[in-house]
Coordinates of C-alpha atoms in Angstrom, one line a residue:
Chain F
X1365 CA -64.4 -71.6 27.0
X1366 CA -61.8 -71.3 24.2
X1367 CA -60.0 -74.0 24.8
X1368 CA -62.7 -76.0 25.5
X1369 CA -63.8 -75.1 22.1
X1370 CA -60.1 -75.8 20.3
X1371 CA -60.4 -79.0 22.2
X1372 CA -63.5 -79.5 20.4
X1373 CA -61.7 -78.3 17.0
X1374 CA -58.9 -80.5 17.9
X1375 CA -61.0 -84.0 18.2
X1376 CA -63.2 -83.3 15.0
X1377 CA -59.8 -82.3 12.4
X1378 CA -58.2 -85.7 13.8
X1379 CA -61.5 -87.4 12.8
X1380 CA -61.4 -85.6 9.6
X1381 CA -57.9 -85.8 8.7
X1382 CA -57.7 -89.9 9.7
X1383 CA -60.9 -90.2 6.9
X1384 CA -58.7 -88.4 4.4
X1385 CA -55.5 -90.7 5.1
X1386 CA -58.1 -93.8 4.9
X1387 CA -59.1 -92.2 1.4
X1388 CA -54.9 -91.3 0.8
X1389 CA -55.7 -88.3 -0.1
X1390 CA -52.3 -86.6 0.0
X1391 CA -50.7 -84.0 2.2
X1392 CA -52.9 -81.3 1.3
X1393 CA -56.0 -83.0 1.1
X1394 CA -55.8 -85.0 5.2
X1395 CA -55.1 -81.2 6.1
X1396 CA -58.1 -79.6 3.8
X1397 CA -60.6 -82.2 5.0
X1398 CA -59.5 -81.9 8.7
X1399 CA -60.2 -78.3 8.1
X1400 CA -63.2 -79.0 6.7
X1401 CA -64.4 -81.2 9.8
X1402 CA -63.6 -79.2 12.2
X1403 CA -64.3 -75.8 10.8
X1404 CA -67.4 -77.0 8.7
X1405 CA -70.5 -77.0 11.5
X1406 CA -69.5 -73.8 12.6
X1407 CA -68.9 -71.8 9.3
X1408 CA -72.4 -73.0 7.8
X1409 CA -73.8 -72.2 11.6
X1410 CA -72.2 -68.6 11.0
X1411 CA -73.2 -68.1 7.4
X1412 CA -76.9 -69.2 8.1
X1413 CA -77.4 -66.5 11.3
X1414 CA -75.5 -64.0 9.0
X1415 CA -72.7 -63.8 11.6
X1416 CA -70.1 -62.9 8.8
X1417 CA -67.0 -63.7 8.4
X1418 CA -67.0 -66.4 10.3
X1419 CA -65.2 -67.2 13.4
X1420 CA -63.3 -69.6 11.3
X1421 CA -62.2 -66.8 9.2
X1422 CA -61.8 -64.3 11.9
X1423 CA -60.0 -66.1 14.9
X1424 CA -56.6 -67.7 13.5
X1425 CA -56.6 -69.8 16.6
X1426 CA -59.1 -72.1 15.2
X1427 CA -57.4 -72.5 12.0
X1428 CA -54.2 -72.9 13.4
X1429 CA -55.8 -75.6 15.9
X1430 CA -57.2 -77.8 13.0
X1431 CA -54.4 -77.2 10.7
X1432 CA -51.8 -78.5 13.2
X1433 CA -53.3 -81.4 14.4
X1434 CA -54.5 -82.7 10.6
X1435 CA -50.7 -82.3 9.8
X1436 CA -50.2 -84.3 13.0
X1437 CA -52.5 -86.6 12.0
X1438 CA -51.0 -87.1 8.6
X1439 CA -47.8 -88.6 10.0
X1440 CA -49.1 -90.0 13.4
X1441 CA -52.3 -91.8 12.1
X1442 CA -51.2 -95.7 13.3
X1443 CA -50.6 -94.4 16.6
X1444 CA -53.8 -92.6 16.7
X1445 CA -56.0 -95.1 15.0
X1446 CA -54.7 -97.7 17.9
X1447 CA -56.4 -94.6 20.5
X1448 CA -59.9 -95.2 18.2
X1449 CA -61.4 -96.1 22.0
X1450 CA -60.5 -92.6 23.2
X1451 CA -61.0 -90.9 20.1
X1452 CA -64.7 -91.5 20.4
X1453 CA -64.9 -90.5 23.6
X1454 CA -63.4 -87.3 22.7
X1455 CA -65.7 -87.1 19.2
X1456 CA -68.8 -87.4 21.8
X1457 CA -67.4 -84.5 24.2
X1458 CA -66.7 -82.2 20.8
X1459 CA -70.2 -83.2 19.3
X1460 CA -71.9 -82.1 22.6
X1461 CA -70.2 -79.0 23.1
X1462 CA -70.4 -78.3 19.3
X1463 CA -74.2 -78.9 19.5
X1464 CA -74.6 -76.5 23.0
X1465 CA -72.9 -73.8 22.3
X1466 CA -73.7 -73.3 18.5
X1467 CA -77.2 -73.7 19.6
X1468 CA -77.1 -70.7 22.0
X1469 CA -75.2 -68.7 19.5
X1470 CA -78.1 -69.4 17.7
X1471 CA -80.0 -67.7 20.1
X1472 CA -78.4 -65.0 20.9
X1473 CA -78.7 -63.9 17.1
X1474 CA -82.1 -64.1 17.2
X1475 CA -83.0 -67.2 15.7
X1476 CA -86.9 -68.5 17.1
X1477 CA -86.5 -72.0 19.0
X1478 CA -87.1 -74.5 16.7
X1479 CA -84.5 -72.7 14.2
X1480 CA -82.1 -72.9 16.6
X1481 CA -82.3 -76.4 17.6
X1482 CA -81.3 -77.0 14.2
X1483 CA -78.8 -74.0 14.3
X1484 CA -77.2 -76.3 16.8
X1485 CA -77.3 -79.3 15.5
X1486 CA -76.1 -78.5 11.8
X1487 CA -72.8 -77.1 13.8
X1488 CA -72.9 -80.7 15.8
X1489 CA -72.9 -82.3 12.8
X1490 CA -72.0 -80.2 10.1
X1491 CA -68.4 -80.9 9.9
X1492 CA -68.9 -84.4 9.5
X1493 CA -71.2 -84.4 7.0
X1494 CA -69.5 -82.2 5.1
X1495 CA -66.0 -84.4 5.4
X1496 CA -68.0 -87.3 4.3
X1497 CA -69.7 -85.8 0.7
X1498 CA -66.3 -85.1 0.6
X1499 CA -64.6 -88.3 -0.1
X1500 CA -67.8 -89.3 -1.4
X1501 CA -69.2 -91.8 1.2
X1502 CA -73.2 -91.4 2.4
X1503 CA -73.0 -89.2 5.5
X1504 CA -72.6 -91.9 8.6
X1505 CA -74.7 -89.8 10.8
X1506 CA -77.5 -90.7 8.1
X1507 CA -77.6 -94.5 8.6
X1508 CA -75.7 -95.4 11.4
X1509 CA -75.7 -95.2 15.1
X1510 CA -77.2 -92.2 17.1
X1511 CA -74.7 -89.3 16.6
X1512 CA -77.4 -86.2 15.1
X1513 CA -80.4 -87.6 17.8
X1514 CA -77.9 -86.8 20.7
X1515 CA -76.9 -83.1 19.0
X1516 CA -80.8 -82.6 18.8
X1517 CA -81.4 -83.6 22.0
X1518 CA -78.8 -81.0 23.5
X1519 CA -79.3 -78.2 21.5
X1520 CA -82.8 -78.7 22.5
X1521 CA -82.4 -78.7 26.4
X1522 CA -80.3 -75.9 26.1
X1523 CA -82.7 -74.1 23.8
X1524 CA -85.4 -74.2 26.2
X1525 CA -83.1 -73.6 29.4
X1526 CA -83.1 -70.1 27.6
X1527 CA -86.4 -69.9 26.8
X1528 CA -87.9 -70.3 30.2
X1529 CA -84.7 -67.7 31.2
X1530 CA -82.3 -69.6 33.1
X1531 CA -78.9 -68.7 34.1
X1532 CA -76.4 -70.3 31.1
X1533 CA -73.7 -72.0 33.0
X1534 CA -75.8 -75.1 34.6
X1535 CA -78.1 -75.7 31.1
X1536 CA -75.2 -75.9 29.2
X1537 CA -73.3 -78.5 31.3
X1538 CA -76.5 -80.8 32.0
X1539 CA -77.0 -80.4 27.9
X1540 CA -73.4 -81.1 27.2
X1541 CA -73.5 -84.1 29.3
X1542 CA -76.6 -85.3 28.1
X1543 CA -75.5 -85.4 24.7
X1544 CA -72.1 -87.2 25.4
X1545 CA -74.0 -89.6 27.4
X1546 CA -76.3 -90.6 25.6
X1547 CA -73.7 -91.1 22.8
X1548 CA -71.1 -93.2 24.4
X1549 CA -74.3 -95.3 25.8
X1550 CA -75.2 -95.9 22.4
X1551 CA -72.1 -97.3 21.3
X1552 CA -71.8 -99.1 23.9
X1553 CA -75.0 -100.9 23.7
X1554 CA -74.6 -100.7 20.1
X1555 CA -77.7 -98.5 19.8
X1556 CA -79.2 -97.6 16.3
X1557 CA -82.2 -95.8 14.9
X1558 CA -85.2 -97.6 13.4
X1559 CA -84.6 -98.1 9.8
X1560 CA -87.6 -98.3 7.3
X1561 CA -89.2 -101.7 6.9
X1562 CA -88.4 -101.9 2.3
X1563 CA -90.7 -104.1 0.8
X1564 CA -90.9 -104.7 -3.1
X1565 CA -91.8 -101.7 -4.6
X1566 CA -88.8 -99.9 -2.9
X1567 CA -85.0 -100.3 -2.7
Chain I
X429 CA -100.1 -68.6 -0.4
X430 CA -98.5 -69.7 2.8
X431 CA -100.4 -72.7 2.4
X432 CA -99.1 -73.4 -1.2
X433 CA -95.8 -72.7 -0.2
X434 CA -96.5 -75.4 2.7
X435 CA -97.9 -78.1 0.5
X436 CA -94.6 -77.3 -1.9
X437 CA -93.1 -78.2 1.4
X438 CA -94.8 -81.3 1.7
X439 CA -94.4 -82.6 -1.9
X440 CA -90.4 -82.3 -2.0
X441 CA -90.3 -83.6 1.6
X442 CA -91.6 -86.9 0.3
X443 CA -90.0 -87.1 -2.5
X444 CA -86.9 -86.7 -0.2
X445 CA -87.6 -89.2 2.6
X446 CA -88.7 -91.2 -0.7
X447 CA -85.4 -91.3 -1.8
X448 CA -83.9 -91.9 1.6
X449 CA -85.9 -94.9 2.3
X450 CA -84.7 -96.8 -1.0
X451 CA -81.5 -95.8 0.1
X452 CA -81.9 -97.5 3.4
X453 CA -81.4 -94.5 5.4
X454 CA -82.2 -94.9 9.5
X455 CA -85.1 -92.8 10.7
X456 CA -83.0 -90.2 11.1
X457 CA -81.6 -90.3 8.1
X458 CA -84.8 -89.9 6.0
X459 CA -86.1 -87.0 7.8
X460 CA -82.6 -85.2 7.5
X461 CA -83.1 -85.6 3.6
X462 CA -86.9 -85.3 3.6
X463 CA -85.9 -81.7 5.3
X464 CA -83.0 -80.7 3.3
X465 CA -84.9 -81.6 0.1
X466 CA -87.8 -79.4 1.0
X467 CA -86.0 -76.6 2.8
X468 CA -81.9 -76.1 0.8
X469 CA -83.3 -74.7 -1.8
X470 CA -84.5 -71.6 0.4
X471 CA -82.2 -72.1 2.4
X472 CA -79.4 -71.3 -0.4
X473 CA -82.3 -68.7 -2.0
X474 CA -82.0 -66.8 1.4
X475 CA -78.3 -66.9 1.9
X476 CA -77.2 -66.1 -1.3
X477 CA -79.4 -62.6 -1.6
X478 CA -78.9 -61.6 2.1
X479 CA -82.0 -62.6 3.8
X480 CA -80.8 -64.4 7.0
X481 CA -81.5 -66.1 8.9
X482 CA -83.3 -68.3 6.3
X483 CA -87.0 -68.4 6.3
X484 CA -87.0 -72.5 7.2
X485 CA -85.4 -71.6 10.5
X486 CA -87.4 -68.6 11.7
X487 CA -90.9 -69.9 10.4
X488 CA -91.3 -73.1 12.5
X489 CA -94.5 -74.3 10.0
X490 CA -91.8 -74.9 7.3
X491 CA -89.7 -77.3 9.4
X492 CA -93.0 -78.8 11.1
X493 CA -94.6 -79.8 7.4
X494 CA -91.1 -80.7 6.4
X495 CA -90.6 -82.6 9.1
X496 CA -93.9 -84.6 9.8
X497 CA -94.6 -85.5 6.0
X498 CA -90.9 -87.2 6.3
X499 CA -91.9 -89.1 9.5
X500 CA -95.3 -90.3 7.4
X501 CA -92.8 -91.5 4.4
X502 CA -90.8 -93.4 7.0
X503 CA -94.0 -95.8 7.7
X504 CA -96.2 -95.4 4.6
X505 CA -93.8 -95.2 1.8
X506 CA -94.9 -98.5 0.2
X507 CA -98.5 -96.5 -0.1
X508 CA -97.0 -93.6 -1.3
X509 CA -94.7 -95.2 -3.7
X510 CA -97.5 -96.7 -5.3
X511 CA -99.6 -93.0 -6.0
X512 CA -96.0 -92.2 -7.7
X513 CA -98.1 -90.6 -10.6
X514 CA -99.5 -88.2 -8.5
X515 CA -96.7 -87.2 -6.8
X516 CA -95.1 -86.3 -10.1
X517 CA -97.9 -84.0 -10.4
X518 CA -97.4 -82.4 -7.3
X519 CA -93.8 -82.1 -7.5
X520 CA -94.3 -80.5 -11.0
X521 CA -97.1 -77.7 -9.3
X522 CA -94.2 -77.6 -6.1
X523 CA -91.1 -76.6 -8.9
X524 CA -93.5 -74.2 -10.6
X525 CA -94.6 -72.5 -7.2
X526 CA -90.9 -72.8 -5.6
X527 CA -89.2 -71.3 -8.6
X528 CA -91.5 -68.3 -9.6
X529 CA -91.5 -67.5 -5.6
X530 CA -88.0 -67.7 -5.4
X531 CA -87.4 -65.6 -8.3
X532 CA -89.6 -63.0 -7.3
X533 CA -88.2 -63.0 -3.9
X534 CA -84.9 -62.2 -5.2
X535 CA -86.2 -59.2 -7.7
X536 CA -87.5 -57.7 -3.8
X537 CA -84.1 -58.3 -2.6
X538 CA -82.9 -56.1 -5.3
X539 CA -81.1 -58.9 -7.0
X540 CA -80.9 -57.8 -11.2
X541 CA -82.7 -59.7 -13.9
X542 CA -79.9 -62.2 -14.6
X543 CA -79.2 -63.0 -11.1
X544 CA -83.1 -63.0 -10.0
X545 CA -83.5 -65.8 -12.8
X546 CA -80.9 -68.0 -11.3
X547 CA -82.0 -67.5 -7.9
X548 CA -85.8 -68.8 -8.8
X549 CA -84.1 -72.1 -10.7
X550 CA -81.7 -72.6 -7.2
X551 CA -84.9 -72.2 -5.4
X552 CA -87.0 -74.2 -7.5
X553 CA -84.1 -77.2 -8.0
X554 CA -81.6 -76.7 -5.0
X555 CA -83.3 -79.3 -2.7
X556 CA -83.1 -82.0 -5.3
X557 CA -79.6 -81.4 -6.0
X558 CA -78.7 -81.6 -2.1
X559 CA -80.3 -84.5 -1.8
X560 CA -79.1 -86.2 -4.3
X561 CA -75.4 -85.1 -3.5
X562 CA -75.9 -86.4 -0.1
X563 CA -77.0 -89.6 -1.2
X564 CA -74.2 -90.7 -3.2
X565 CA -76.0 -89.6 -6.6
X566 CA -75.3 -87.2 -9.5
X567 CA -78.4 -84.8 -9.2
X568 CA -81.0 -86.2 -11.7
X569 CA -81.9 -82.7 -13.2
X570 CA -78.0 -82.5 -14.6
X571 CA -78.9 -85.7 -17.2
X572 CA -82.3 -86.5 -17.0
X573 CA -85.8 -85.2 -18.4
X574 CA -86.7 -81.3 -18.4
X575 CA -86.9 -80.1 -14.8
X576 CA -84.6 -77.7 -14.5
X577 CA -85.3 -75.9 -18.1
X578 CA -89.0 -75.7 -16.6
X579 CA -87.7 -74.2 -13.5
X580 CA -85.7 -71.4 -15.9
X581 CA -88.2 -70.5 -17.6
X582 CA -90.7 -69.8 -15.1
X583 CA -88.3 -67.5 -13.5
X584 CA -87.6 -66.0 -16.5
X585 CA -91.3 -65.6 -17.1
X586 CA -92.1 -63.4 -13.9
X587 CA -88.5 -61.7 -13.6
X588 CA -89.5 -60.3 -17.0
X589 CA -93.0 -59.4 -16.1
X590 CA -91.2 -57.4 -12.8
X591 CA -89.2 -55.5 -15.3
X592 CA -92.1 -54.0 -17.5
X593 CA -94.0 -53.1 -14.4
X594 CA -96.8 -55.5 -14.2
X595 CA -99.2 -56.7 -11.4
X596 CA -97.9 -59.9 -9.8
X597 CA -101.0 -62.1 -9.8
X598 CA -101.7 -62.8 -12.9
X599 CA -98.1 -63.0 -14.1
X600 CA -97.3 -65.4 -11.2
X601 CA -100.2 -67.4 -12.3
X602 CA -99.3 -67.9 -15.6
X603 CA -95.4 -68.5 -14.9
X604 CA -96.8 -71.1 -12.5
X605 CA -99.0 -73.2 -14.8
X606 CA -96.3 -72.6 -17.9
X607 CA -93.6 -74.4 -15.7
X608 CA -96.5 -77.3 -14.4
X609 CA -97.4 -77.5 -17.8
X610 CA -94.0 -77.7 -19.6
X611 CA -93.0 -80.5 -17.2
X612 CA -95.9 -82.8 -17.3
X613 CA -95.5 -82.5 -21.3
X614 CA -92.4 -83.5 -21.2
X615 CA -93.0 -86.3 -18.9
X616 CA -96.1 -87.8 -20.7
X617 CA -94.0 -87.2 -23.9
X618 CA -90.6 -88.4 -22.3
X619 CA -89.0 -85.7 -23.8
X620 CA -85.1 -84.9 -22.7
X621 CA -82.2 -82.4 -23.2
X622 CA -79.8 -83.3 -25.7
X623 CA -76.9 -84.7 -24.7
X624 CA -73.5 -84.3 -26.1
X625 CA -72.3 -86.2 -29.2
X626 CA -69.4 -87.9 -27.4
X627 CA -66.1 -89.0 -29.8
X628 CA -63.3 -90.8 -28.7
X629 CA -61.6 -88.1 -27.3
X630 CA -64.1 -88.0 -23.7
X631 CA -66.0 -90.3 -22.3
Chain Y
X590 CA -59.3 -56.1 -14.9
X591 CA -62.8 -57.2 -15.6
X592 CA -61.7 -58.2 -18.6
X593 CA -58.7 -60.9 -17.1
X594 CA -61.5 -61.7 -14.7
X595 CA -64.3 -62.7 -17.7
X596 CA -60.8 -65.0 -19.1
X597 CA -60.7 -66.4 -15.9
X598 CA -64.5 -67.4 -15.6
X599 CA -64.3 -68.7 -19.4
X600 CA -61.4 -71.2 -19.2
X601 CA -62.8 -72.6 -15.6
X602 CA -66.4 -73.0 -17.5
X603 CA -64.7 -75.0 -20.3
X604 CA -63.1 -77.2 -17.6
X605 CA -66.1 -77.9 -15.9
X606 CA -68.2 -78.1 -19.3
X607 CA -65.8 -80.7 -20.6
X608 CA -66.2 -82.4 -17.3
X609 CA -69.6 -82.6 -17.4
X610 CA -69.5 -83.9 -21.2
X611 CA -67.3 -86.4 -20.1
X612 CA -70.0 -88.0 -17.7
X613 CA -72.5 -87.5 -20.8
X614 CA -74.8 -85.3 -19.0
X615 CA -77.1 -83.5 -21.1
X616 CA -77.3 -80.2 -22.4
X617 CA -78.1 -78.3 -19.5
X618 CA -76.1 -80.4 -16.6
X619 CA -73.0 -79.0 -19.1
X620 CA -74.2 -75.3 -18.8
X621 CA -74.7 -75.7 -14.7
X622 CA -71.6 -77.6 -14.5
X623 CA -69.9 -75.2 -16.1
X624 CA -71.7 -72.3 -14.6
X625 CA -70.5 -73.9 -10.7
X626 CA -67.3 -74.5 -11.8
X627 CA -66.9 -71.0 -13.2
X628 CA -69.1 -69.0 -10.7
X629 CA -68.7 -71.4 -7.0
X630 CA -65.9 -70.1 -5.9
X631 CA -66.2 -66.7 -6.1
X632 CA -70.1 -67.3 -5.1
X633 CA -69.0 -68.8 -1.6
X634 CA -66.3 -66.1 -0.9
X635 CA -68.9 -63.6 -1.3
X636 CA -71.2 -65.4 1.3
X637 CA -68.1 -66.0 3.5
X638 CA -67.3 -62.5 3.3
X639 CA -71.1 -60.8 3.8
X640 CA -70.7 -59.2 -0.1
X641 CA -74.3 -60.4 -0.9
X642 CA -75.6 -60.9 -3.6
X643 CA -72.9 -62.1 -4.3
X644 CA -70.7 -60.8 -7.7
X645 CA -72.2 -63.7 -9.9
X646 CA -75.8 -62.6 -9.2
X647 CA -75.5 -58.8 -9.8
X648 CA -73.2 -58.7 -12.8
X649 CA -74.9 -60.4 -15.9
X650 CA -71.5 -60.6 -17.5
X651 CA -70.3 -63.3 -15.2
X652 CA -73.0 -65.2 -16.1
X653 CA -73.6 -64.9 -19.5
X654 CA -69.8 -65.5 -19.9
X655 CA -70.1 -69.3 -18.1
X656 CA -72.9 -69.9 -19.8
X657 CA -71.7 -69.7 -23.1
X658 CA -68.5 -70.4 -22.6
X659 CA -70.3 -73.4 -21.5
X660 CA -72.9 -74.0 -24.3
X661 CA -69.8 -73.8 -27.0
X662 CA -67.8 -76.7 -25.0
X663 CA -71.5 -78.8 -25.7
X664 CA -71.0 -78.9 -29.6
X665 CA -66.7 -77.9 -29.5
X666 CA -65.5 -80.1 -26.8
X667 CA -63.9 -82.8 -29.5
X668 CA -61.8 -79.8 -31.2
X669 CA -61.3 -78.1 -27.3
X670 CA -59.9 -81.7 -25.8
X671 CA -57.1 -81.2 -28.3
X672 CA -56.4 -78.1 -26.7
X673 CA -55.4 -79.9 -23.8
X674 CA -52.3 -78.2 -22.8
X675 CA -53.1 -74.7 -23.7
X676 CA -55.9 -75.4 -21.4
X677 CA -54.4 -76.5 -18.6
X678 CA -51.9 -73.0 -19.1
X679 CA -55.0 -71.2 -19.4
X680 CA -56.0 -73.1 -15.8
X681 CA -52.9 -72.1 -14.2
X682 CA -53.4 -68.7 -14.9
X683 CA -57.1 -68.8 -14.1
X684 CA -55.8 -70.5 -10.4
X685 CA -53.5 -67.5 -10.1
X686 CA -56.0 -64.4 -10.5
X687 CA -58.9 -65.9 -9.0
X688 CA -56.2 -66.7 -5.7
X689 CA -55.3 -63.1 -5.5
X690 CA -58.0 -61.5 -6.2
X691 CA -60.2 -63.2 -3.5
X692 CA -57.9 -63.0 -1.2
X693 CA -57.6 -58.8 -1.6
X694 CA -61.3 -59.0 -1.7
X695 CA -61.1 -60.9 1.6
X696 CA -58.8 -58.4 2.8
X697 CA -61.0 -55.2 1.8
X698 CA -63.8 -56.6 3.7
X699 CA -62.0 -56.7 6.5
X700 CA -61.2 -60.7 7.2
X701 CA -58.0 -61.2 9.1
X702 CA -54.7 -62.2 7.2
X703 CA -55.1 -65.7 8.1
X704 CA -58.5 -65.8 7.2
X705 CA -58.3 -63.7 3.9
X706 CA -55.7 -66.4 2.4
X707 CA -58.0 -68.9 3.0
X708 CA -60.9 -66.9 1.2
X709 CA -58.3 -66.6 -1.6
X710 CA -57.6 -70.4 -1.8
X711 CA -61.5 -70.7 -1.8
X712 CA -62.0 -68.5 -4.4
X713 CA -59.3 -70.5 -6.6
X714 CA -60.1 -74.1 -6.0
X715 CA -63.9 -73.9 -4.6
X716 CA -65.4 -73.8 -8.0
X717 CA -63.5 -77.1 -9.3
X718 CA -64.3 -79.0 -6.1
X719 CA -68.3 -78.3 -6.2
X720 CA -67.8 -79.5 -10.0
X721 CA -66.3 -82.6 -8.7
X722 CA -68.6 -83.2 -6.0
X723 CA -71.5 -82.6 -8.5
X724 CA -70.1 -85.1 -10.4
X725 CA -69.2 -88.0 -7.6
X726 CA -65.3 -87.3 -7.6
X727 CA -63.5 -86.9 -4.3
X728 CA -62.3 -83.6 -5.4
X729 CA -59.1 -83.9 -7.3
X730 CA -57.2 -81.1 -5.7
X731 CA -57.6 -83.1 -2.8
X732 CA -55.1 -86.2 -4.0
X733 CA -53.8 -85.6 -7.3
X734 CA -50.5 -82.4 -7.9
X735 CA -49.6 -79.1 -6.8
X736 CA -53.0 -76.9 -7.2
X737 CA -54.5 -76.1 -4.2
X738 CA -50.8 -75.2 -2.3
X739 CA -50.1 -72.8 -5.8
X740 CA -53.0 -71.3 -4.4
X741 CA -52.3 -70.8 -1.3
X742 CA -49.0 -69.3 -1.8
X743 CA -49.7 -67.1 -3.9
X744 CA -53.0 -66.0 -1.6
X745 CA -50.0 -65.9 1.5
X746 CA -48.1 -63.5 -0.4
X747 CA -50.3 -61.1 -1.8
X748 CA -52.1 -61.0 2.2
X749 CA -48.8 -60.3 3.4
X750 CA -48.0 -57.5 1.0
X751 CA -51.1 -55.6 2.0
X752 CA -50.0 -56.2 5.4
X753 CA -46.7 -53.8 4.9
X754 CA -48.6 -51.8 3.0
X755 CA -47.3 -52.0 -0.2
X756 CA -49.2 -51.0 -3.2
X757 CA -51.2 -53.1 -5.1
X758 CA -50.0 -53.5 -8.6
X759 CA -46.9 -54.9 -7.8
X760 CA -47.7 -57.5 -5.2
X761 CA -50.5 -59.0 -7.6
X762 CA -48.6 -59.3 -10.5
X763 CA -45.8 -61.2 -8.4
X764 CA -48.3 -63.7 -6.6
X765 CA -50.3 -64.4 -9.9
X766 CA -47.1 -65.3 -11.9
X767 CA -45.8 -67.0 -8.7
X768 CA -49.5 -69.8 -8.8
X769 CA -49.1 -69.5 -12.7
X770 CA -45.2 -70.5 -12.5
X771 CA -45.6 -73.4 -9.4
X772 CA -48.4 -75.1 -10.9
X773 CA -46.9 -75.4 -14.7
X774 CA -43.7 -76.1 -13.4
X775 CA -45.1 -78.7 -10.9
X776 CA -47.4 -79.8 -13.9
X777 CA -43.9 -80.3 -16.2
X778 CA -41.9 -82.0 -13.3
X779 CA -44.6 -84.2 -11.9
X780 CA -44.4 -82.9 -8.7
X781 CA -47.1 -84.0 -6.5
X782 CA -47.5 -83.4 -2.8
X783 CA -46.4 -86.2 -0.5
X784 CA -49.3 -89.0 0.7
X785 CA -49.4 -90.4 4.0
X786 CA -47.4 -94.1 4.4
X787 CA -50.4 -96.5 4.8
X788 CA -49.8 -99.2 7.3
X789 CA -51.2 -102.0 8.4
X790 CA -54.3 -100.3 10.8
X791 CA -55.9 -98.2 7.6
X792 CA -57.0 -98.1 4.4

């Protein structure tokens, strides 16, 4: 479960720290907001269910984990950025288990259903948002693609796995799956969510 | 009052998903801010003095009215856009109600005069600023119009009538109306903060 | 000590204040500006940690220093941009005690050693990256000198004294002088930390 989860930590900082090197922020800043990605979802997730400190500030293997591989990133990002194809695949593994298991932590702190859900997907999601008010772009997850539908979705099934009592183990792989399904299917078919019909008196 | 609280709910929601729509946000998108500008600032309110998890995720009708009235905006924003008088209104009664709740919430919480006052105004404005930060703007309260001045005061209004022991009804009341009133004024009059004189040392 | 600490709040309000100015936001976007820049680091080490309310909220004198530390930069800011080197000494000493001090505070509440550095790096540089964000910068400790790492050093070192145990008196003075004496030096030598070679693939 750990090192699923550092896996998880591993994919986002990458993500993070290749934004930063895009930005050329310098060596400080690719490793701050590949911290920032990867940490982000989880320490806001934490904060909000009053588990304090958080695991980011309690477990120095996640630190170490996103710290390491944003340095990594700051010298090996052509080589990387050629691997975009498997990146995403990665991204959509990390965004699902992100998504499941913060949504069960959720849970298991006592936070109703519908809270949780969103427990879940702000530690989906979180990260990235965060990386991207960052370097001061619009959040992608906002306007492009479906990325946050997907973390719903997941931290939904699991969400009501637990609600009608199941057993964790097989929830939580069907919800992870779901999620990074339904997320490499959308780029694939290029998939996006509505967006609002602007006529004069708007935009 | 729960139903205050949820059309205060309703009215920032909008104004939100309002936003989000001229920024051509996806459906997901413009919920996501409707939410956060409905929700942050008791979100932030309820972090901040140690009441977690937050309200919005353990009182499902908050995300529900949050939620749906951002899903309306999506289709019938053109409609919408066009009562923007009222909603001015509406928002006004919402940062009057928000911040005098907020405030008060924090003097249960044990939170000192001082600190109760700036908790009321995070309550009151919080959701605005997040939204605008997430959408790429500097939060209209820092340089336009008197909001968030209307929003301190109210707070200060019923933090002070805590501290000399009075009922809460009427005092709420009247903090209520003074920040509705003060802000309508100051629309119908246009009236501003001053801003700095600016030499030709800054700028 | 509370004394060094009010100095500390006071020369990071001016900063943000004359930020603020700078983007000719009115009266009372200088006070909050200056109040976040100021009061947001300390604010979101206190949340990190579980010490809620956090410091800002429960003392008035925090407050009431930002604030008119703040308010004075609105009229003074012409005379105070002259300052502009004994500000920026003022700076690196504010960097220095707000680094160690969150970081012991870290510590005393029981966060890890790896964690407890980063709450003291938060508690330096959190205050001035909310002030940028609120003001659409990417975050200038993120690409711009040696701030952030001052901070970090001198978070490490103080951490690691505590770890063997050593008194405190000592140790603090050391890891202050040691951010004050990095980040003036780096600021006379124009040291900067290294950015990532761009090629062809990014940017």
């Amino acid at each position: 479960m750990l090192v699923l989860d550092l896996i998880g930590v591993a994919v986002f900082a990458a993500s993070g720290a290749s934004a930063a090197v895009a930005k050329r922020l310098d060596l400080f800043g690719v490793v701050f907001i590949g911290m920032v990605t990867a940490l982000g979802g989880g320490v806001v997730r934490d904060v909000v269910i009053g588990a304090v400190p958080p695991l980011a500030f309690t477990d120095w293997e996640y630190v170490t984990t996103a710290a390491v591989t944003s340095l990594a990133m700051f010298w090996l990002h052509p080589q990387v950025d050629r691997l975009r194809r498997t990146m995403l695949v990665l991204d959509a593994a990390g965004l699902g288990l992100f998504s499941v298991v913060g949504a069960l932590k959720g849970v298991d702190h006592g936070v109703p259903m519908v809270g949780a859900i969103l427990v879940g997907m702000i530690t989906g999601i979180g990260g990235g948002v965060l990386r991207d008010v960052l370097t001061k772009e619009i959040p992608v997850v906002l306007h492009r693609e479906i990325y946050a539908s997907a973390s719903l979705l997941g931290a939904a099934v699991i969400v009501a796995s637990t609600h009608f009592g199941l057993a964790k183990q097989v929830p939580m792989t069907i919800a992870i799956v779901l999620v990074f399904g339904l997320r490499l299917l959308s780029l694939y078919r290029r998939w996006s969510a509505p967006t609002p019909r602007v006529g004069s008196t708007s935009g």
